Phi, psi and omega in degrees: 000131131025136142047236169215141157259159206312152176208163200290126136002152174236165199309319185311306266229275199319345169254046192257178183309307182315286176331314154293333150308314193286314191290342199251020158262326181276013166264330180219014177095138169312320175284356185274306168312289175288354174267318185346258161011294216063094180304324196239209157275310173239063204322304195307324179310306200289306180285004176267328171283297158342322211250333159275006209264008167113359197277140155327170165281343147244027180235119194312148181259095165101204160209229168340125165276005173079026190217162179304019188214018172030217191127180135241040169165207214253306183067195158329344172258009146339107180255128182289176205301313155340288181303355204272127143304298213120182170252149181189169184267343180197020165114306181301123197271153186239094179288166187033054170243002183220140185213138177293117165226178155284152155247001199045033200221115210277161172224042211267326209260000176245351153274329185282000176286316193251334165288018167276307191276340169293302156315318158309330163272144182302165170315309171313288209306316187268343168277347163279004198219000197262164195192153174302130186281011151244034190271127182311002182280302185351290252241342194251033160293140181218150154288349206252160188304313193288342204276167202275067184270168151268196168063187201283150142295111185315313178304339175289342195262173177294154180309300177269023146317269189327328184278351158318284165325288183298003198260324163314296176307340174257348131313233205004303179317155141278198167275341170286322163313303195301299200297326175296321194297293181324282197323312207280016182250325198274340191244337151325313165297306174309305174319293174335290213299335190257054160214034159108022193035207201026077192226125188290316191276353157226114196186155182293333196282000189293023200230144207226152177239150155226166186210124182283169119089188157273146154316133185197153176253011164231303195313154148280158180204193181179174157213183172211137165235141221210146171167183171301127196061023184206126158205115218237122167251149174229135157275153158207113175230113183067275189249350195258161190208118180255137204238030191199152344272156176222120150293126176221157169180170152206173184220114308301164188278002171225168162165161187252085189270120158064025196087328184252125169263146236216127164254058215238142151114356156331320170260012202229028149252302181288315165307341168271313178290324168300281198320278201321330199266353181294325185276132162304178195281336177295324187271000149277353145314306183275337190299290215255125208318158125288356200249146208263143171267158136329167160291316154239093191286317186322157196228328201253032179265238198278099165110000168277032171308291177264054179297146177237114170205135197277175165288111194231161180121228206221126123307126184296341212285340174276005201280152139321143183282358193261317152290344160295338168265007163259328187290309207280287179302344175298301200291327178311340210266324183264328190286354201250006146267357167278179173330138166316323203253307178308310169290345168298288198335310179289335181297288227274007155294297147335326190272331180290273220322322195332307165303296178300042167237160175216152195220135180255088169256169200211086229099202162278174174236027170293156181285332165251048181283164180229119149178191208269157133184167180208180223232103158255071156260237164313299206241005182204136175213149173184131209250138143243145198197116214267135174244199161253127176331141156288315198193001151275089262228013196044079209182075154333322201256352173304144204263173155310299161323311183291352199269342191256352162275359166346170152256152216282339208279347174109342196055182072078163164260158196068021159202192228048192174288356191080303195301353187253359163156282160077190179227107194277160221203150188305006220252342181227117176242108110323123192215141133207150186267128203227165157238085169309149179068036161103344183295256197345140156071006191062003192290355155274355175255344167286347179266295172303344180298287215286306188284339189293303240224003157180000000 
């Protein structure tokens, strides 16, 4: 085996914020939590919200915020929209890599998808969710459940509202994409149920559209459909379209919702165990951390926009062409949940890029291993990161209570809260996919839109 597998936090590491997310929920409650934290811009608003949406008094509204500065939402570290750099290695943009062109890839039928959906909604309705295409709602996306969103709520709307919404999600979408999207709402739901339901925010309806700009097949516009564990912002200006960042994860990744068994993050495992196992010994020297991972590795989630994380890991450029095609199908597994035509464009961008990338790990190399790595170059970061259950406990029947009276050290694997330390496991996944150097939110295409063209 590889590298190191996960271990217990060191005293330094357990005093850490997080740790302490854990002594003040289980002392007071989410809302003792969310005020920690700052869900928001305005935390007390978030913890009230949090604190109403139905989750027990011991049990967390949401969990990890998935980003280097955890959290349950972007919070003070929110960079607004005005402000966004990008992820860079070092504060610095990496000029002339995104330019307005065709892609030959129409974007006719996903604007008349979402003026579909748009039009269907009431007035109230459509004015709680429409925004300016520079409006700081781009930058205020989170994972966790409990967070403070704007814009409409699928559960609120009528069935054919939502087949709207979802008829949209399938424009954008490939079908694997829709079908990740759908799993990761539906176990969401699940989760709710096996910890006793009544919980508003773990439910398929927790999940929300906002919308930049107009639908426009010249104009730029754009949207984000944002909820627990999902969060997909789309820029689109004429044929090009950016698809980052999107957040995707779950708790748990199986499970029988409603009849249906629900599978999620398999190729974006089994594809990652092909890279690594793929590298000779020397380049498994440079790839693979000395540093043992954690519960939470991820660097690039929520409130992280001008993230600085220099480059570690194995450089691609000496890879084999048969590992440069392992590599290539790995990045395929995220970028391959946007539109078929859209994810050529972007693969093949990842591919010009190639020499300049690096692949990183962190953990074992077992099929049922829990542990990190990410894809990093210019023009791409995508982080995958194996966590410790929060609160899902492999146990339908398990109560809520029973999950938040946990000992805090995390217990046994697969049980305690995750947040004080646990032991992670495929059973919690956190994954995203990002566009460095400005590239996210479309804001360097959005810029050059502007400088260009008027």
């Amino acid at each position: 085996m590889y590298g190191h597998g996960h271990t217990p936090r060191t005293p330094e590491a357990e005093r850490s914020r997080r740790w302490f997310m854990n002594k003040a929920l289980l002392a007071g409650g989410v809302a003792a939590v969310a005020t920690m934290t700052g869900c928001s811009s305005g935390s007390s608003d978030t913890a009230s919200s949090a604190a109403s949406s139905g989750a027990p008094g011991g049990m967390p509204s949401g969990g990890p915020g998935g980003g280097g500065g955890g959290g349950m939402g972007p919070g003070a570290e929110q960079v607004k929209y005005a402000d966004v750099v990008g992820v860079t290695t070092d504060g610095k943009v990496v000029e002339d890599l995104y330019t307005i062109h065709s892609t030959d890839v129409s974007t006719d039928s996903l604007v008349k998808a979402a003026q579909a959906f748009l039009d269907g909604l009431s007035s109230t309705e459509r004015k709680s969710c429409v925004f300016d295409i520079d409006a700081d709602e781009w930058t205020a996306w989170s994972n966790v459940d409990g967070y403070d969103r704007k814009g409409v709520r699928m559960g609120d709307l009528t069935a054919k509202k939502q087949n709207l919404g979802y008829a949209l999600l399938g424009e954008a979408l490939s079908a694997d994409g829709l079908t990740q999207t759908r799993g990761i709402m539906k176990l969401n739901a699940f989760l709710g149920d096996s910890n006793g339901g009544n919980q508003k925010t773990l439910t398929e309806g927790h999940y929300f559209f906002t919308f930049m700009g107009t639908p426009s097949t010249t104009k730029p516009w754009g949207f984000q459909y944002e909820g627990h564990h999902v969060a997909i912002n789309y820029f689109v200006l004429g044929d090009q379209v950016v698809m980052t960042p999107t957040f995707m994860g779950s708790e748990p990744t199986t499970g029988t919702y409603k009849g249906e068994k629900i599978t999620l993050f398999k190729p974006e495992t089994t594809a990652g165990l092909a890279m690594i196992r793929s590298l000779a010994a020397a380049q498994l020297k440079k790839a693979v951390s000395s540093q043992s991972n954690g519960n939470e590795d991820m660097k690039a989630g929520a409130g992280q926009d001008n993230l600085k994380l220099a480059y570690e890991g194995l450089q691609c450029s000496g890879l084999t062409s048969a590992q440069k095609q392992k590599l290539l199908d790995l990045a395929g597994v995220y970028i391959g949940y946007m539109s078929e035509g859209h994810a050529e464009v972007k693969l093949a961008e990842v591919e010009k890029h190639l020499d300049d990338t690096y692949f990183y790990w962190m953990g074992e190399t077992e099929d049922d291993s829990a542990f990190y790595y990410r894809i990093h170059s210019p023009v791409v970061l995508i982080e995958y990161d194996a966590q410790a259950p929060l609160f899902y406990k492999g146990d339908s029947t398990a109560s809520a209570s029973a999950s938040a009276s946990a000992d805090s050290s995390g217990g046994g694997p697969g049980g305690g809260m995750g947040m004080g330390g646990g032991t992670p496991s495929q059973e919690h996944i956190h994954t995203i996919i990002r566009t460095p150097n400005g590239g996210d939110y479309g804001v360097d295409l959005l810029k050059l839109h502007l400088e260009n063209d008027h």
